[in-house]
Short mmCIF file of C-alpha atoms and ligand atoms in Angstrom, two decimals:
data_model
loop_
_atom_site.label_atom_id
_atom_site.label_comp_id
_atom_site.label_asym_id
_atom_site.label_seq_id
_atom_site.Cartn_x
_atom_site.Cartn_y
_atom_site.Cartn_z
CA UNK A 1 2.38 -21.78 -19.08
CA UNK A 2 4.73 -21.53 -21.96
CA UNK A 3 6.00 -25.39 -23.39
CA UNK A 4 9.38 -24.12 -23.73
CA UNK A 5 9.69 -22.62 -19.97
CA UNK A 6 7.95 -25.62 -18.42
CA UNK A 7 10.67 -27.75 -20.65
CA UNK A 8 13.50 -25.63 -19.10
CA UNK A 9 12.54 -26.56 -15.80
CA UNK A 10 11.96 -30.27 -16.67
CA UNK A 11 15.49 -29.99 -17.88
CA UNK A 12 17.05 -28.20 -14.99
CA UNK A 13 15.54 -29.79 -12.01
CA UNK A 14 18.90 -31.72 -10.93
CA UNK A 15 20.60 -28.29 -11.51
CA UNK A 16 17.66 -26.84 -9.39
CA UNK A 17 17.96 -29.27 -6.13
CA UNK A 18 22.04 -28.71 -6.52
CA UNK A 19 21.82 -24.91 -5.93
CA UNK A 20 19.39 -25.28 -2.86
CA UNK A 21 21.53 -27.93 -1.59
CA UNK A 22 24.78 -25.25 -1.57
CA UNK A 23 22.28 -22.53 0.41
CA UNK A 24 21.06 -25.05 2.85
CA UNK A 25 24.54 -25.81 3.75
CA UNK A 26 25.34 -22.51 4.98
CA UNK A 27 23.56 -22.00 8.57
CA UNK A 28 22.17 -18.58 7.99
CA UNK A 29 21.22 -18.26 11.60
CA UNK A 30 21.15 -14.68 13.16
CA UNK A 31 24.45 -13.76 14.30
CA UNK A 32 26.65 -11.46 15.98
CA UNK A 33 26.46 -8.47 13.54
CA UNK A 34 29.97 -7.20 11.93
CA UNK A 35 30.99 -4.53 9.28
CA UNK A 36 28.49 -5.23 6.24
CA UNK A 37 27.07 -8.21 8.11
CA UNK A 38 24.40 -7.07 9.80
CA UNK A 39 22.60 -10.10 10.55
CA UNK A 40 26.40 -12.16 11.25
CA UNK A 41 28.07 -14.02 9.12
CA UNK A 42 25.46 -16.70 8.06
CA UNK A 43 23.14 -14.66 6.72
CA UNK A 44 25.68 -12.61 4.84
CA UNK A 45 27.55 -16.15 3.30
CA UNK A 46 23.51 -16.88 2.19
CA UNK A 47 23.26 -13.73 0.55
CA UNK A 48 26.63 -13.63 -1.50
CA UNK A 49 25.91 -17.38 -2.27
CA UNK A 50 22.37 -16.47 -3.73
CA UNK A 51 23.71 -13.22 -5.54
CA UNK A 52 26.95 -15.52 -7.29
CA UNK A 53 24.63 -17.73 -8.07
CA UNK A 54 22.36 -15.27 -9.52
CA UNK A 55 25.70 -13.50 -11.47
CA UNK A 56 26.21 -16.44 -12.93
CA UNK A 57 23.36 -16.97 -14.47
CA UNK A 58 23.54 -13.45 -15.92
CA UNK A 59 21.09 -11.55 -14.05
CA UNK A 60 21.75 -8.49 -12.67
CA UNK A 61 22.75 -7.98 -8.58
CA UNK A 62 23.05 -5.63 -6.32
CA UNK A 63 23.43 -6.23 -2.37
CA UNK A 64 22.21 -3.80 -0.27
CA UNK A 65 24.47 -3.46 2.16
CA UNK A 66 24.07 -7.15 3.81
CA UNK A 67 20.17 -6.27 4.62
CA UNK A 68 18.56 -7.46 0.90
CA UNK A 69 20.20 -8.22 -2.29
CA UNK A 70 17.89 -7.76 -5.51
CA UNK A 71 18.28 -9.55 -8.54
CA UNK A 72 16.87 -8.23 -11.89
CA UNK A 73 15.63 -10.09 -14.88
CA UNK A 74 15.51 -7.15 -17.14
CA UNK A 75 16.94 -3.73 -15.50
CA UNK A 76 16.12 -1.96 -18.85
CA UNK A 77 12.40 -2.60 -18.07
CA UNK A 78 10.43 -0.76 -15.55
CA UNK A 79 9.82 -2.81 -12.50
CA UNK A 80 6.62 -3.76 -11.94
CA UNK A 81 6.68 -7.11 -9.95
CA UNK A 82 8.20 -8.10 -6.62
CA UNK A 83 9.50 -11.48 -5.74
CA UNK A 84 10.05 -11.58 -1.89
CA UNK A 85 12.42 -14.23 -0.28
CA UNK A 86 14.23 -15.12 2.46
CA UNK A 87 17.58 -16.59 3.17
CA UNK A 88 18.43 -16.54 6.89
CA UNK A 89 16.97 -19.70 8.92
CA UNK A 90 15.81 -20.30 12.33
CA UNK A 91 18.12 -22.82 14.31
CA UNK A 92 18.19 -26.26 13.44
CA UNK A 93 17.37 -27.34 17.35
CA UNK A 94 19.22 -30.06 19.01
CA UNK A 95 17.18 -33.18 18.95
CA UNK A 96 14.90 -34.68 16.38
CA UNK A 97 17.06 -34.48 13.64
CA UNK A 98 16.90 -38.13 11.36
CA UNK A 99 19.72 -36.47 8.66
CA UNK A 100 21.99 -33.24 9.52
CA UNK A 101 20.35 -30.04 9.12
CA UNK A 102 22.43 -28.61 7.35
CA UNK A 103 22.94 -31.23 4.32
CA UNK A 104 20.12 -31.72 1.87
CA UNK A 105 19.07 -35.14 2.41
CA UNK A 106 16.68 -36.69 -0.22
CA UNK A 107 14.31 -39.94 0.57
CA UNK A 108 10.55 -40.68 -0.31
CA UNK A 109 10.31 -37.81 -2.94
CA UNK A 110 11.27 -35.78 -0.23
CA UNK A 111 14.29 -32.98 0.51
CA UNK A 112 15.27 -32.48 3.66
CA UNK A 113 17.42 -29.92 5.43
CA UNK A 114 17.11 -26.75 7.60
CA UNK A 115 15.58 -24.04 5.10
CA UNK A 116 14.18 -26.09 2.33
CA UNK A 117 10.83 -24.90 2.47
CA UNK A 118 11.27 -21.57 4.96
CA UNK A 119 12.13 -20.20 2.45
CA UNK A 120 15.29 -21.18 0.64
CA UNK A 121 13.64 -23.44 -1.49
CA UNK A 122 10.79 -20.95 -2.70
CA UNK A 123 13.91 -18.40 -2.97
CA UNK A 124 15.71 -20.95 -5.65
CA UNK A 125 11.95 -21.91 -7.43
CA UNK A 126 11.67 -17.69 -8.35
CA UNK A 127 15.67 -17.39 -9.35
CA UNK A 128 14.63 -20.70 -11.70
CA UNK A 129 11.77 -19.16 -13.10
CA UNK A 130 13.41 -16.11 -13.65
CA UNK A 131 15.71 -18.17 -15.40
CA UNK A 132 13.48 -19.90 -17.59
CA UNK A 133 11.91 -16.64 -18.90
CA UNK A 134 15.22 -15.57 -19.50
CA UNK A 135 16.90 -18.59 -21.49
CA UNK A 136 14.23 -19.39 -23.49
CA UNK A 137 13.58 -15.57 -24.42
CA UNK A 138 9.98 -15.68 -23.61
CA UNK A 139 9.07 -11.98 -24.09
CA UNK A 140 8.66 -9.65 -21.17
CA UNK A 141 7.89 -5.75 -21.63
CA UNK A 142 8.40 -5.16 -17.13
CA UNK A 143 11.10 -6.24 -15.13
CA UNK A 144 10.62 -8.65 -12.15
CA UNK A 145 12.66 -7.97 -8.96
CA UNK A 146 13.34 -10.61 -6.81
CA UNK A 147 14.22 -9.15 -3.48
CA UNK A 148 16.08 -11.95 -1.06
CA UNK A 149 16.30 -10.37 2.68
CA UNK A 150 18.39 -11.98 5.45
CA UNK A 151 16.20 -11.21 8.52
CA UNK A 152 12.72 -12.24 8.42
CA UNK A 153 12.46 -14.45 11.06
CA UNK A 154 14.04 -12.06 13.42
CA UNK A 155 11.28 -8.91 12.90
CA UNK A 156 12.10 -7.88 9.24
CA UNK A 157 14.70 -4.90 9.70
CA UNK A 158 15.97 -6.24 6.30
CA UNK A 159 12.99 -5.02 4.56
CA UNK A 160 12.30 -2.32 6.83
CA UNK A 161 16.40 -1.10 5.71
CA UNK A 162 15.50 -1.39 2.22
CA UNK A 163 11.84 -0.05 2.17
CA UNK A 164 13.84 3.01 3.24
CA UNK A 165 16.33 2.69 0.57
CA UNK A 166 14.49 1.97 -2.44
CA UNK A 167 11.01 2.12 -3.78
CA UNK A 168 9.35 -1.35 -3.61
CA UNK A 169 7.62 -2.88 -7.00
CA UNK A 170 4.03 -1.44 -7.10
CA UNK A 171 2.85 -5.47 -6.91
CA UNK A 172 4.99 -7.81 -4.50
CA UNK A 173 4.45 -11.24 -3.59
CA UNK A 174 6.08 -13.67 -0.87
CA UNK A 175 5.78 -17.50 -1.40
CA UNK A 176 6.70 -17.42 2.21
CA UNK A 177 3.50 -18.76 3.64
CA UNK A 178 0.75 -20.85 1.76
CA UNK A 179 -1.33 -20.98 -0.80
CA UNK A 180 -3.70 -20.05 -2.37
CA UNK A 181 -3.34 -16.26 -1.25
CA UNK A 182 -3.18 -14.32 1.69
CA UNK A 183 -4.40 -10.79 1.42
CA UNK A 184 -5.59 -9.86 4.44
CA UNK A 185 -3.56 -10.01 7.89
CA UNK A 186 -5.34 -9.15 11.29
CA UNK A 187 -3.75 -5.87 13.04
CA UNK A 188 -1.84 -6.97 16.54
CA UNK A 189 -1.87 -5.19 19.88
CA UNK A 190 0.40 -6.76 22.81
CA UNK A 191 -0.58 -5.30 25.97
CA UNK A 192 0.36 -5.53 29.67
CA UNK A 193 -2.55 -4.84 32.33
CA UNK A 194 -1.90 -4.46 35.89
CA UNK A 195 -4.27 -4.93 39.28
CA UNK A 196 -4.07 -4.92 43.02
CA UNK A 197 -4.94 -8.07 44.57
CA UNK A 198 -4.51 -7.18 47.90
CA UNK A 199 -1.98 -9.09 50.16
CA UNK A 200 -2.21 -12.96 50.94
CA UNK A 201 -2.85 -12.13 54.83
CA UNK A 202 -5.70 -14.80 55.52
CA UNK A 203 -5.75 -18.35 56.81
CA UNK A 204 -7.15 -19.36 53.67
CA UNK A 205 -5.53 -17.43 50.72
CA UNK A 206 -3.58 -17.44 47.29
CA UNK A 207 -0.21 -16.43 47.49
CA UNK A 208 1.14 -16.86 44.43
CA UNK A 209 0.78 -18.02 40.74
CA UNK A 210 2.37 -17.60 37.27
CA UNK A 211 1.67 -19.39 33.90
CA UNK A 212 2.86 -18.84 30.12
CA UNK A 213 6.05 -18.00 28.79
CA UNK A 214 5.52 -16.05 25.30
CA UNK A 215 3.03 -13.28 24.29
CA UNK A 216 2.05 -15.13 21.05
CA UNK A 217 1.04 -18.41 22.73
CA UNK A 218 -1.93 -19.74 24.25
CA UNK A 219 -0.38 -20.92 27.72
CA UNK A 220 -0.17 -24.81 28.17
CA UNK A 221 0.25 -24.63 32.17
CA UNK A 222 -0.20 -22.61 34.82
CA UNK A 223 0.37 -22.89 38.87
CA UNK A 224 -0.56 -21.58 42.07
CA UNK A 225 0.38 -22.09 45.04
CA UNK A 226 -2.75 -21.72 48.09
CA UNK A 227 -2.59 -22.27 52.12
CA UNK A 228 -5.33 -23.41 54.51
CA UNK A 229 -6.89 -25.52 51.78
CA UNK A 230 -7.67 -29.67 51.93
CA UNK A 231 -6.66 -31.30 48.63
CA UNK A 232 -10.19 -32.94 48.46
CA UNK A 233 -11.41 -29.56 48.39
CA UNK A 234 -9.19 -28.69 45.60
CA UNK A 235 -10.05 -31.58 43.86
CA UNK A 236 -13.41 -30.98 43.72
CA UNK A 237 -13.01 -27.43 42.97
CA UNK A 238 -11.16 -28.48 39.80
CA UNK A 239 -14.48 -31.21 38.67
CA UNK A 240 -15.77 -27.81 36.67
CA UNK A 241 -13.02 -27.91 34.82
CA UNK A 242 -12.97 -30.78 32.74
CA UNK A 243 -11.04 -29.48 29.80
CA UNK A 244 -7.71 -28.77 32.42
CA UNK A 245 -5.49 -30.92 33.66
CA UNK A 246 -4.86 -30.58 37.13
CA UNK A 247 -2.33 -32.01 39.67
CA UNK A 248 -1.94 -30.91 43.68
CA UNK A 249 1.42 -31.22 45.06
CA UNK A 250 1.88 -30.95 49.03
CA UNK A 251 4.26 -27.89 49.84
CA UNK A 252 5.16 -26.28 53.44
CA UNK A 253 3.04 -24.54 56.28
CA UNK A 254 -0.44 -26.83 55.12
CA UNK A 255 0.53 -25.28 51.42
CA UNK A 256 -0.62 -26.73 48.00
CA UNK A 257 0.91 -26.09 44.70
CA UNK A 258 -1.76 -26.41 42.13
CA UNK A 259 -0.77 -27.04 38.68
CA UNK A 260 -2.98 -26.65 35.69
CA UNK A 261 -2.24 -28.23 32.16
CA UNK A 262 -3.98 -26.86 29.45
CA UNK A 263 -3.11 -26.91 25.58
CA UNK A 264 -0.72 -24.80 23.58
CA UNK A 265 -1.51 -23.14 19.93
CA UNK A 266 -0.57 -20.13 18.09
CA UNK A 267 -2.54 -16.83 19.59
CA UNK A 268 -3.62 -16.17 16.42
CA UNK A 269 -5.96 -19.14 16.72
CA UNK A 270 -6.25 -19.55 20.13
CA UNK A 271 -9.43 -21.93 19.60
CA UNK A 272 -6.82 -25.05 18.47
CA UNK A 273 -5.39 -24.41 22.46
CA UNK A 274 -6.71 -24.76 25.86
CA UNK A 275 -5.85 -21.87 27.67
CA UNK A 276 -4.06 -22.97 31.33
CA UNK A 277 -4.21 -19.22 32.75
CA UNK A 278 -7.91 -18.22 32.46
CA UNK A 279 -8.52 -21.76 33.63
CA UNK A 280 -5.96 -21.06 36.60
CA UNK A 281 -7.57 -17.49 37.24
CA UNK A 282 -11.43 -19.46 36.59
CA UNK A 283 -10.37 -22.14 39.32
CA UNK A 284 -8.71 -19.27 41.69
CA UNK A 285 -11.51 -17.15 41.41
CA UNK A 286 -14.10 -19.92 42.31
CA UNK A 287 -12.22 -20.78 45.89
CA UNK A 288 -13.29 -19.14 49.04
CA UNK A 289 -10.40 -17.08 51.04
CA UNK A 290 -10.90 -15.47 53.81
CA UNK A 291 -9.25 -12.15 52.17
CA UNK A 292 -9.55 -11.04 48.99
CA UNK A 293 -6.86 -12.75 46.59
CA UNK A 294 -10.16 -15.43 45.36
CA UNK A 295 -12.48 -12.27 44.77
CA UNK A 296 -8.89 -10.49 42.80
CA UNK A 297 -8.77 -13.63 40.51
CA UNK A 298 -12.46 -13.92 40.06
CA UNK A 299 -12.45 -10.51 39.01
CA UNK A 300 -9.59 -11.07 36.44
CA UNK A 301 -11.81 -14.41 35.19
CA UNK A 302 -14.68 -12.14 34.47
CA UNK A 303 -12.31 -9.89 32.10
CA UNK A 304 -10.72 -12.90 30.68
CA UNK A 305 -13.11 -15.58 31.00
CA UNK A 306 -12.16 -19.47 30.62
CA UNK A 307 -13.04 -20.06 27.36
CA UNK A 308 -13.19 -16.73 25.94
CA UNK A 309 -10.61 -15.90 22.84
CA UNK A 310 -12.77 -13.32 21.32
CA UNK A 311 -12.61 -10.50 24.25
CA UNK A 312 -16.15 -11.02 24.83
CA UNK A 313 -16.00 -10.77 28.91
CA UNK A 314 -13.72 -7.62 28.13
CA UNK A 315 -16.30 -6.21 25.96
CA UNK A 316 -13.95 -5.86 22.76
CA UNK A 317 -15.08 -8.24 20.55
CA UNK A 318 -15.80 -8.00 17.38
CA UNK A 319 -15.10 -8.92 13.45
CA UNK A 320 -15.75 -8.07 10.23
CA UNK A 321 -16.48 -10.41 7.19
CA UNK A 322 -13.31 -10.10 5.59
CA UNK A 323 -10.84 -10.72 8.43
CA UNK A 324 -13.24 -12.80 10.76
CA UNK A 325 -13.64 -12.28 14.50
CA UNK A 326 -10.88 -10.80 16.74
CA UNK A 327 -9.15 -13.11 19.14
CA UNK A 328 -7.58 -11.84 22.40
CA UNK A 329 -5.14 -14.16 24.57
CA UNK A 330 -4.34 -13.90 27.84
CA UNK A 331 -0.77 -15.38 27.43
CA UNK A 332 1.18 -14.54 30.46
CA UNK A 333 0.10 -14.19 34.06
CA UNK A 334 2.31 -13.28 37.18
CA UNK A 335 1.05 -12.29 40.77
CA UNK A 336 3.29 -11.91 43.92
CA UNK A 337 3.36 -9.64 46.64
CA UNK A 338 -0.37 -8.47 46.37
CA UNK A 339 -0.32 -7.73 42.35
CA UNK A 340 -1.84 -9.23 39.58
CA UNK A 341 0.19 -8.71 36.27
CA UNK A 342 -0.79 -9.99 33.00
CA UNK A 343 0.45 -9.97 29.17
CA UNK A 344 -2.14 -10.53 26.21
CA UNK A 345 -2.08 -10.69 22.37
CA UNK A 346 -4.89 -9.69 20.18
CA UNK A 347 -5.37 -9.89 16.51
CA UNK A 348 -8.19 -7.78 15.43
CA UNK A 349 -10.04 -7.25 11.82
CA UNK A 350 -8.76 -4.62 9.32
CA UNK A 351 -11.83 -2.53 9.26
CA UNK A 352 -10.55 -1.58 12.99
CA UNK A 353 -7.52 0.40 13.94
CA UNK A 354 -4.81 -0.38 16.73
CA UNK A 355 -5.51 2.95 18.27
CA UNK A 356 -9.36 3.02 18.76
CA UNK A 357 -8.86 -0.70 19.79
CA UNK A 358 -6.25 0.10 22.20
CA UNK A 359 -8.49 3.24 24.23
CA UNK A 360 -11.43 0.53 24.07
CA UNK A 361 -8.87 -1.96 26.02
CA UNK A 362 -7.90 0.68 28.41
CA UNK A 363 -11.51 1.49 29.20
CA UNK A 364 -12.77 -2.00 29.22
CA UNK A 365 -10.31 -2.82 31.48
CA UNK A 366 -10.91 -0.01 33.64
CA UNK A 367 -14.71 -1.36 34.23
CA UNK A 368 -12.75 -4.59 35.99
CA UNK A 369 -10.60 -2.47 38.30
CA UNK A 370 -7.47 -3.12 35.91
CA UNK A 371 -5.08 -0.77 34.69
CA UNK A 372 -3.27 -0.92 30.87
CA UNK A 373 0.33 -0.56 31.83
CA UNK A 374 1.93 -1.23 27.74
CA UNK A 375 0.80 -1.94 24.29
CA UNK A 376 2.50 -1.85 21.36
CA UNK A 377 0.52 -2.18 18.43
CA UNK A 378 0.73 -3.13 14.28
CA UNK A 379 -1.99 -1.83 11.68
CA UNK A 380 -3.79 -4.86 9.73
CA UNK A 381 -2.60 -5.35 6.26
CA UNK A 382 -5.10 -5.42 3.38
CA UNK A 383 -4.73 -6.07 0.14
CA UNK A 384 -8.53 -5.65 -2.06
CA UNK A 385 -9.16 -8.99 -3.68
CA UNK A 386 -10.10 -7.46 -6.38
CA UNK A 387 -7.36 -6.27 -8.28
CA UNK A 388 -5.95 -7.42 -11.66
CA UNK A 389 -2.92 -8.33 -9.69
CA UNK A 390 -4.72 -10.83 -7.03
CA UNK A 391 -7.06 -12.44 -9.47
CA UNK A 392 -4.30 -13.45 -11.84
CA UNK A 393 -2.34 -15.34 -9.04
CA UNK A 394 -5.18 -16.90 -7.94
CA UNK A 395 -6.18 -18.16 -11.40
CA UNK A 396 -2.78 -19.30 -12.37
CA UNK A 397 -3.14 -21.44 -8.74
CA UNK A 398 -6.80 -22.30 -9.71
CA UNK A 399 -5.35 -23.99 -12.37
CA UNK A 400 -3.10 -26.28 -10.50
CA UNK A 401 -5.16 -26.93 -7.31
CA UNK A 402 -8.79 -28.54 -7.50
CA UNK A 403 -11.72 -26.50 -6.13
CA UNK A 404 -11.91 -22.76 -6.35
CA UNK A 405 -9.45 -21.01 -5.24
CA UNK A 406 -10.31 -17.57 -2.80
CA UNK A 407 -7.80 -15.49 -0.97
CA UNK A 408 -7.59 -16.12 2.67
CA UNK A 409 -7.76 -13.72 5.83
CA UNK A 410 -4.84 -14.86 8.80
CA UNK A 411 -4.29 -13.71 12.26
CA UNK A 412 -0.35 -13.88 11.81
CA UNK A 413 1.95 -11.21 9.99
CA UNK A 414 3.77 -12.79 6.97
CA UNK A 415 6.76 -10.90 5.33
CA UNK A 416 4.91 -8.57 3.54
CA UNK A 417 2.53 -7.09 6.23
CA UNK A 418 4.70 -3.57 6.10
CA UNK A 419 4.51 -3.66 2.07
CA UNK A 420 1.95 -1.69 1.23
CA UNK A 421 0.29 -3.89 -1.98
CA UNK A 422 2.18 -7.45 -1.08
CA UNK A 423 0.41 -10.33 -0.49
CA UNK A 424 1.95 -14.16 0.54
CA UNK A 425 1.58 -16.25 -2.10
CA UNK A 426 2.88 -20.32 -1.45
CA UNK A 427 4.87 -21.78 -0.99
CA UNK A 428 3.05 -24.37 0.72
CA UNK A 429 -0.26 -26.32 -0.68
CA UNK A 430 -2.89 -26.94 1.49
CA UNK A 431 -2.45 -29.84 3.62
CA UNK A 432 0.94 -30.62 3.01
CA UNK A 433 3.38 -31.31 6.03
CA UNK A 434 6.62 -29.64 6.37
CA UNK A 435 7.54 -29.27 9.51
CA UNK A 436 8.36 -25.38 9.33
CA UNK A 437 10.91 -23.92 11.55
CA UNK A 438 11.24 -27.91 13.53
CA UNK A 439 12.93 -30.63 12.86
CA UNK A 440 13.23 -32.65 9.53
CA UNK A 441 12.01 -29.33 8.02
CA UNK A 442 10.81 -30.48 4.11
CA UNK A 443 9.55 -30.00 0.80
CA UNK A 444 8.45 -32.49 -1.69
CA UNK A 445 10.20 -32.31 -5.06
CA UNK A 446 6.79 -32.12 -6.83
CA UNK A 447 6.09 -29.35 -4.77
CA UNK A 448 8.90 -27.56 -5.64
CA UNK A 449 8.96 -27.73 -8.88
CA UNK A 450 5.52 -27.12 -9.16
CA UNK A 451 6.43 -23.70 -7.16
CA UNK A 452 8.44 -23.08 -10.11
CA UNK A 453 5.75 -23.91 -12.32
CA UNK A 454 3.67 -21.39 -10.64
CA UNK A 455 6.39 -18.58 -10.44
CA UNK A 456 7.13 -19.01 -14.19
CA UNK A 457 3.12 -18.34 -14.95
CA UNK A 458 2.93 -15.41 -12.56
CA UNK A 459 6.44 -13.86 -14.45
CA UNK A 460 4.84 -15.16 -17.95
CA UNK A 461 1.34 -12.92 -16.94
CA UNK A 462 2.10 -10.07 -14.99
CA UNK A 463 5.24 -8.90 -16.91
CA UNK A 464 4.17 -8.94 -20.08
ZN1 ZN B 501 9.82 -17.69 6.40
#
């Protein structure tokens, strides 16, 4: 990296941490939408704060109707590079809170506030080293476009808006994830499956259960509640379960409520959860009724066994080398008056497509007796790891970072998974706790100037 840029920053870094401290106090929450304020008026007080500050600065702004605002180191230049950011934030939450959300707080080489790492901070690190290139007339021949959107963590119509608008930069990168590089994001299909259970019209039977709350979860409990049962006979039913928690509460008519506690993660790696609704279904299935709502469930376990988050027992599994193996969540489960009805999330590799994947679900499931009501699916996003354009981002983070650094395959969607060519890029070093969209969200002032570091190297290389 140019002395003279990394000496700007060294000189600016109070200037720096006062300009994120004015965005974090605005709550750029989503709002009510009004004329030119699409997202409400947070986001929209974000994105004219970010923009004046920009102006003054001397770059050149333009906000795109309240979606995106784009700020331009050298408009005269073609533009060749993307810089993606956010400004809106998720809520700060009620509890948890040790400073207000809302004020930048600084302690233990720490900042703290609502947005300082998702992604207001990253946002002020690219205006900075756009800023450095600039005032210290390092010499550019493209332009670099940083593009600041007010809606990412409410499905991206910001981008989506402006992708329709504009052309996007041929290269485009988000430091609105981690580091080293993420080129390659998993497809998604969320689907809904249906199947008769047949009515709870035995002594012994299941009459209802539910479990989950979000399609993109791995379920933490489940329940059901059974009649004509003995708890000891529950209780031992639930001994081949070791990895649930279970807990039998006494209800009405010789009914049991059965609760089962399992372990929440992300679905895109459901193997950091334990999943409480194929272990409810598992347990279900194993009873003995005397009509068929324990043969219904065991038939659901066999599709989704306990266990299973690669679709194995469904017979769609599979992976490729790049993207790994697919993973397939049964997140939501709801049966009442003789139906079963269940929601899952899948994440499968890029050499696949959503719509073979989705006829192989329908006729998997149609083996098991269960019927595909919904899906709604999103192509996997691939960027080759090969290009000129990957390899110098990684190298300029190979320099900072010990070990080698290789791009890496997730099961999530980052901000640039509908940009054909983008690829996330920071802002977050491995192992480094920030607390992301909870409470006492942070980012260590090393890290964020070494962000800026990074940004200034990436400008310094790929523009000129
Ligand atoms: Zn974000």
């Amino acid at each position: 990296m140019n002395i003279k840029c990394r000496q700007f920053i060294e000189n600016h870094f109070s200037e720096m941490v006062r300009d994120l401290a004015a965005l974090v106090a605005i709550p750029s929450v989503k709002g009510e939408p009004e004329a030119g304020k699409p997202f409400g008026e947070g986001p929209a007080a974000a994105l004219d704060a970010m923009l004046a500050l920009a102006e003054k600065y001397g770059f050149h702004t333009k906000n795109h109707e309240g979606y995106v605002g784009t700020i331009d180191l050298d408009p005269s230049l073609p533009t060749t590079l993307g810089i993606l950011c956010h400004l809106d934030v998720v809520p700060a939450g009620k509890s948890g809170w040790k400073s207000l959300p809302y004020s930048l707080f600084i302690s233990g080489g720490k900042m703290y506030g609502r947005g300082v790492i998702d992604n207001k901070g990253p946002a002020i690190a690219v205006l900075y080293a756009m800023r450095a290139i600039k005032e210290t007339g390092y010499p550019i021949t493209q332009n670099v476009r940083l593009i600041v959107g007010t809606d990412e963590e409410n499905g991206s119509s910001d981008i989506a808006y402006y992708k329709n608008k504009e052309a996007l930069p041929p290269r485009v990168f988000t430091p609105d994830a981690e580091y080293p590089l993420i080129n390659i994001e998993k497809g998604r299909i969320r689907g809904e499956f249906s199947t008769y259970s047949g009515f709870a019209v035995g002594n012994r039977s299941i009459l209802s259960a539910a479990g989950g709350t979000v399609f993109n979860a791995v379920p933490e409990s489940a329940y059901a509640i059974v009649c004509g049962f003995d708890e000891e006979e529950l209780r031992t039913a639930s001994l081949a379960f070791p990895k649930l928690g279970f807990e039998f509460t006494k209800e009405a008519d010789g009914c049991t409520k059965i609760t089962a506690k399992g372990v929440s993660a992300h679905a895109s790696q459901p193997e950091r959860g334990v999943n409480a609704v194929t272990g409810l279904c598992a347990y279900l299935g194993s009873l003995t009724t005397d009509d068929e709502t324990a043969r219904s469930f065991s038939r659901v376990s066999s599709a989704f066994p306990f266990g299973d988050n690669n679709g194995a027992g469904l017979g769609v599994a599979e992976s490729d080398e790049e993207s790994g193996a697919l993973t397939a969540v049964f997140s939501i489960l709801e049966y009442r008056d003789g139906v079963i009805n269940g929601k899952f999330d899948c994440r499968f590799p890029v050499s696949d497509t959503a719509e073979n994947l989705r006829q192989k679900y329908v006729s998997c499931f149609a083996k098991f007796g269960i019927r595909v009501t919904d899906t709604q699916c999103v192509e996997g996003h691939k960027v080759d790891a090969d290009t000129d354009f990957v390899k110098t981002l990684l190298h300029i983070y190979g320099k900072t970072a010990s070990g080698i650094a290789k791009p890496i395959a997730i099961g999530g969607g980052t901000y640039v998974h509908d940009i054909e060519g983008g690829v996330a890029f920071g802002a977050e070093f491995p192992g480094e706790v920030n607390n992301m969209h909870g409470a006492n969200e942070c980012f260590s002032l090393a890290s964020f100037k070494k962000n800026t570091c990074i940004f200034t190297e990436a400008i310094e290389e790929l523009c000129k």
